[in-house]
PDB file of C-alpha atoms in Angstrom:
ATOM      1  CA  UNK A   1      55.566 169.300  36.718  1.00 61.00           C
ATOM      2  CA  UNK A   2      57.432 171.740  38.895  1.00 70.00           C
ATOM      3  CA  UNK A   3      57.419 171.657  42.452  1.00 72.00           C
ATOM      4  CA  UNK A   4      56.997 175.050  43.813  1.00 77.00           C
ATOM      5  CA  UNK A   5      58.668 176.077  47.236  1.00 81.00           C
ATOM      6  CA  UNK A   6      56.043 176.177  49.582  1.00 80.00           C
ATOM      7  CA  UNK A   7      55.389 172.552  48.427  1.00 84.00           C
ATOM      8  CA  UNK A   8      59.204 171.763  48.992  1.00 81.00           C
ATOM      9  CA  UNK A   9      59.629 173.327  52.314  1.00 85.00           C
ATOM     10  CA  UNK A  10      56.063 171.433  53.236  1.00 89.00           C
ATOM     11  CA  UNK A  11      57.969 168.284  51.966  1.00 87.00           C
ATOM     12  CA  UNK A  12      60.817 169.061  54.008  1.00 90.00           C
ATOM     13  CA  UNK A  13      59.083 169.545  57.164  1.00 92.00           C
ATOM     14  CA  UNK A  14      56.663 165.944  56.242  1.00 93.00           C
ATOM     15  CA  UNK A  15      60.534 164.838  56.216  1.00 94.00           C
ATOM     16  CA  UNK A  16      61.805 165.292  59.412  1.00 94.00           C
ATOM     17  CA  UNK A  17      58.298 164.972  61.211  1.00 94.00           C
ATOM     18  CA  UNK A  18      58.578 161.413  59.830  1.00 96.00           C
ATOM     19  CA  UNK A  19      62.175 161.030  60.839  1.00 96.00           C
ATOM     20  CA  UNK A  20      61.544 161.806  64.027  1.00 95.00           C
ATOM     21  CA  UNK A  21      58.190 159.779  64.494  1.00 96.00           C
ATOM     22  CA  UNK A  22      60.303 156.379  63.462  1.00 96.00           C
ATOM     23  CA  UNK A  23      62.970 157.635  65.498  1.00 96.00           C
ATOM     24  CA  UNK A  24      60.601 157.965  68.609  1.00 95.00           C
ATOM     25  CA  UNK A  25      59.093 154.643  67.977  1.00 95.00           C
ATOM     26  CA  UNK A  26      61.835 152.407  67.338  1.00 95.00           C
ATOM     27  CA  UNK A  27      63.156 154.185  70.770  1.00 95.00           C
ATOM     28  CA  UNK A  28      60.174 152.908  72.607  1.00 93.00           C
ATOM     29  CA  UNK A  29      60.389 149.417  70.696  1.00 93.00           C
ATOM     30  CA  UNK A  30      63.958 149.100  71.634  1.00 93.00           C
ATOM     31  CA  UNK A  31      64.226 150.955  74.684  1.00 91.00           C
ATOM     32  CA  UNK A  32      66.266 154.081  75.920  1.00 88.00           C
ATOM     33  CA  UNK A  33      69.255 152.305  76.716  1.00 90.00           C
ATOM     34  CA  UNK A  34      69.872 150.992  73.043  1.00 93.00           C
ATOM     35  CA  UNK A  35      68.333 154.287  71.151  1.00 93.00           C
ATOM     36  CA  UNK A  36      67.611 157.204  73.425  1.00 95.00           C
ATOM     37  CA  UNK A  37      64.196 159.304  72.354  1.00 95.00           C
ATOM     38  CA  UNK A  38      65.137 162.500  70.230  1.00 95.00           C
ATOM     39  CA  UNK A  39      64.493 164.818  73.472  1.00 93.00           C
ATOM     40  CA  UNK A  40      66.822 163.042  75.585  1.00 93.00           C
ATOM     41  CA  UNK A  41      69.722 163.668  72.718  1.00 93.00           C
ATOM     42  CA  UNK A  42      68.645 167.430  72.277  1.00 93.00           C
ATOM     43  CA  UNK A  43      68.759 167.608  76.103  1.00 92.00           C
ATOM     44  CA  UNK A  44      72.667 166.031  76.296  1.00 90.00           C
ATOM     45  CA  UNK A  45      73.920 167.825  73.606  1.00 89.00           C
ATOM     46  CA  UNK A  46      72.801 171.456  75.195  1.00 90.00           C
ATOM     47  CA  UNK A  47      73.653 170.381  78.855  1.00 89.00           C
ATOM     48  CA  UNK A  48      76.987 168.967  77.181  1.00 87.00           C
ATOM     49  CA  UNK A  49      77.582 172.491  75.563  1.00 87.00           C
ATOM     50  CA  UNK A  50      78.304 174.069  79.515  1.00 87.00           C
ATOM     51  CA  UNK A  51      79.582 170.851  81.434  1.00 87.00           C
ATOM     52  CA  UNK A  52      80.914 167.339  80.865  1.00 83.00           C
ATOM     53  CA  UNK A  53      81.600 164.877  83.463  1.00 84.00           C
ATOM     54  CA  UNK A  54      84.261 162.815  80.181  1.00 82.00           C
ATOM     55  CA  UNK A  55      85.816 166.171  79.655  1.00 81.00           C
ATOM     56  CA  UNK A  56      86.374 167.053  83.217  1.00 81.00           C
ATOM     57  CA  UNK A  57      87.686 163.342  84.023  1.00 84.00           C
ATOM     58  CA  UNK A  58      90.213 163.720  80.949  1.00 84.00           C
ATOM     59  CA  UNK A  59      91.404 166.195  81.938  1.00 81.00           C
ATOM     60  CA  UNK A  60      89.546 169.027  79.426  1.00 77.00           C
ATOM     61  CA  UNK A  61      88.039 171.260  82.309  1.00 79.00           C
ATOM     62  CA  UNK A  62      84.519 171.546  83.724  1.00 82.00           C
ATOM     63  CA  UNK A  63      83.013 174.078  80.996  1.00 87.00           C
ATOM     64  CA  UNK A  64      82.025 171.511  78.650  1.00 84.00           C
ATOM     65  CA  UNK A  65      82.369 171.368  74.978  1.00 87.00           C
ATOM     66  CA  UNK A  66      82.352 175.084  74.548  1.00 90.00           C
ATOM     67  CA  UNK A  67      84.904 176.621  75.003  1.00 90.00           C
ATOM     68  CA  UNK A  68      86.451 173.785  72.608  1.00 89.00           C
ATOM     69  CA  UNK A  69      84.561 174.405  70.441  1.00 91.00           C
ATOM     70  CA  UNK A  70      85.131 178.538  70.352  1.00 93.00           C
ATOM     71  CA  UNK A  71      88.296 177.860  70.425  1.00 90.00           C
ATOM     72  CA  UNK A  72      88.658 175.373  67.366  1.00 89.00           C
ATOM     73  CA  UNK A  73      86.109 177.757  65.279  1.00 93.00           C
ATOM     74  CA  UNK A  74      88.924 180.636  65.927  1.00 92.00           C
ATOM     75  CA  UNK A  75      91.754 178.274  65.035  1.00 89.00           C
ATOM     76  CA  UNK A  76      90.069 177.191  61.872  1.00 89.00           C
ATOM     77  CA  UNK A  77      89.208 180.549  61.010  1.00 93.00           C
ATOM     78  CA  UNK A  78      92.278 182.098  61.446  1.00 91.00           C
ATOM     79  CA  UNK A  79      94.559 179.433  59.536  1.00 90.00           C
ATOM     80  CA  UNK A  80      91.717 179.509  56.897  1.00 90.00           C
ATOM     81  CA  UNK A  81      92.698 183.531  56.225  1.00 93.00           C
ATOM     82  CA  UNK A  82      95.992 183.209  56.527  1.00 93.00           C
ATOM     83  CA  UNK A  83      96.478 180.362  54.020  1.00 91.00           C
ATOM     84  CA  UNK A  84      94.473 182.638  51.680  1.00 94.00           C
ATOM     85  CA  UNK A  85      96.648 186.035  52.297  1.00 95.00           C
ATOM     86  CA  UNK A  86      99.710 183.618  51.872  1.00 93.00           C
ATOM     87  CA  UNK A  87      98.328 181.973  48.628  1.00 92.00           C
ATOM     88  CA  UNK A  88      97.074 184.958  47.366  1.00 96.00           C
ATOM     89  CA  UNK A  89     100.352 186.887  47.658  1.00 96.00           C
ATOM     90  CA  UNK A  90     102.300 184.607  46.206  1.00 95.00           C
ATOM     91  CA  UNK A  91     100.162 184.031  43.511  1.00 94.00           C
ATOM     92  CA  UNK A  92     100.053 187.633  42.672  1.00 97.00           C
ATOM     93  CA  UNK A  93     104.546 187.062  43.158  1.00 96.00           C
ATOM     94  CA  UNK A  94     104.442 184.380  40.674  1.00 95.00           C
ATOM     95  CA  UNK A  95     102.107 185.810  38.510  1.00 95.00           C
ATOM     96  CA  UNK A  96     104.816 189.531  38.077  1.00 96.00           C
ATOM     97  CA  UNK A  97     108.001 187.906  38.375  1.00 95.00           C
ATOM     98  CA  UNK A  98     108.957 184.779  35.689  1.00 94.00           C
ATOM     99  CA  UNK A  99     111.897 183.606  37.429  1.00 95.00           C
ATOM    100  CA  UNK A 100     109.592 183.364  40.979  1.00 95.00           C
ATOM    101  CA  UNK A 101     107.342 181.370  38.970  1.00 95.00           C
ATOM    102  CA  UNK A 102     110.085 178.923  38.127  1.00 95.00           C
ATOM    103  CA  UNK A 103     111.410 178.682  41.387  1.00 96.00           C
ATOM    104  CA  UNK A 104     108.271 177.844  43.140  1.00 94.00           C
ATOM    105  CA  UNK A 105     105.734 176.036  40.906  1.00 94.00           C
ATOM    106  CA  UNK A 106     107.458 172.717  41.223  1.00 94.00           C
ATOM    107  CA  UNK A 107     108.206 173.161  45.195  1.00 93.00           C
ATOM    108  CA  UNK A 108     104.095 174.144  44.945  1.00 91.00           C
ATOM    109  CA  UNK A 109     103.064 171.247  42.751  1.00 92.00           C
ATOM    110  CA  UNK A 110     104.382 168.490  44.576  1.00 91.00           C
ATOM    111  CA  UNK A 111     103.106 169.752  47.769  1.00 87.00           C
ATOM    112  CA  UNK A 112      99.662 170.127  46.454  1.00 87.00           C
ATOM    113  CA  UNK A 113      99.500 166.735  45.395  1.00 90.00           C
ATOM    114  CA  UNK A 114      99.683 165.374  49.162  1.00 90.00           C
ATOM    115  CA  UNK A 115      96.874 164.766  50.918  1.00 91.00           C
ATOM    116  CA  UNK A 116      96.384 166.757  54.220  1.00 86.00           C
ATOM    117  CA  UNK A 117      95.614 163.356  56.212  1.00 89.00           C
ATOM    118  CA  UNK A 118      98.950 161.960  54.506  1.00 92.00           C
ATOM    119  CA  UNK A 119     101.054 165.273  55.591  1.00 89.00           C
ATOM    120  CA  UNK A 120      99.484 165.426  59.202  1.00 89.00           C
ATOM    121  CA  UNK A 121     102.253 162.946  60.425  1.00 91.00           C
ATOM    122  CA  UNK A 122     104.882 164.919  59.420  1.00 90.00           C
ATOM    123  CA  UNK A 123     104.023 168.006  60.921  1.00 89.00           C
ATOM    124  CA  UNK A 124     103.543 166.706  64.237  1.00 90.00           C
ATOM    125  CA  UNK A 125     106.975 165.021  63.724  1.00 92.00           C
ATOM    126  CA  UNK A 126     108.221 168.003  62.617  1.00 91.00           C
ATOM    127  CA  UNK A 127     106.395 170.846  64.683  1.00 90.00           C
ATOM    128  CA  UNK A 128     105.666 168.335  67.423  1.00 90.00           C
ATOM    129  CA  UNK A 129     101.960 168.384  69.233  1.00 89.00           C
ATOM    130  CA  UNK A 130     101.407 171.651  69.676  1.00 88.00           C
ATOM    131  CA  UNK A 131      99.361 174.671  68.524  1.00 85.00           C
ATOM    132  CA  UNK A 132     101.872 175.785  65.975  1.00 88.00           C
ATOM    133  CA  UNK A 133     101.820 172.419  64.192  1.00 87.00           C
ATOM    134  CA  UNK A 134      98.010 172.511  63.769  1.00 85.00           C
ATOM    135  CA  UNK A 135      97.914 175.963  62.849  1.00 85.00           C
ATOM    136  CA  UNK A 136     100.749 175.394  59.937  1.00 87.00           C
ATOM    137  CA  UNK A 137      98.050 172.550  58.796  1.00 86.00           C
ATOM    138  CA  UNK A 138      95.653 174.399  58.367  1.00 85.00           C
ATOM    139  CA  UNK A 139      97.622 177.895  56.419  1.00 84.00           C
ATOM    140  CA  UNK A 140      99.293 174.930  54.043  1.00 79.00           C
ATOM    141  CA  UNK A 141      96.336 173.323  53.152  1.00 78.00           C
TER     142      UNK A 141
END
């Protein structure tokens, strides 16, 4: 028997209106303080979006989580494209020239068969803690 969609998005819905009814009533079983109620998360998270009080006290400003946020989207973004352009282009290079090819596949191989987490180390090391060393993380892998 197929399920059509209406009947899936109904069961989706049926989903998270029962997620959220255990989640409201183990809050009142167990009290705020241990799991707080659904609204009260939904409430931090928003108010957390345009001020908080950890942030400011570390040292990460008064706007909240924002501007953080923005700012790591951006960063993410832009390393993400410029990885691409740089694989694609050298793709392309390896895939006209022979010699190219032979020069950087091995160089290419062994690189690819680190894992970013493993790698992360070394650029810091390398690039120390700053923007730069993030941003080459994210165009090399």
């Amino acid at each position: 028997m197929r399920i059509g969609k209406l009947q899936v998005n109904l069961l989706s819905f049926l989903g998270i209106g029962i997620f959220l009814a255990v989640w409201y009533f183990l809050s009142n079983r167990l009290g705020s303080m241990r799991l707080p109620p659904p609204h009260d998360v939904i409430y931090m998270f928003f108010t957390s979006l345009t001020f908080s009080r950890e942030l400011l006290v570390q040292g990460g400003g008064n706007q909240g989580l924002l501007p953080h946020l923005i700012y790591t989207f951006t960063r993410t973004l832009l390393g993400g494209a410029v990885g691409i352009a740089l694989g694609t282009l050298v793709g392309l290079a390896m895939g006209w020239s022979q010699r190219l090819r032979y020069f950087l596949e091995p160089p290419i191989e062994l690189i690819r068969t680190i894992p970013p987490s493993a790698a992360a180390p070394f650029f810091l090391m390398w690039l120390g803690p700053t923007p730069i060393s993030h941003f080459s993380m994210l165009v090399f892998y």
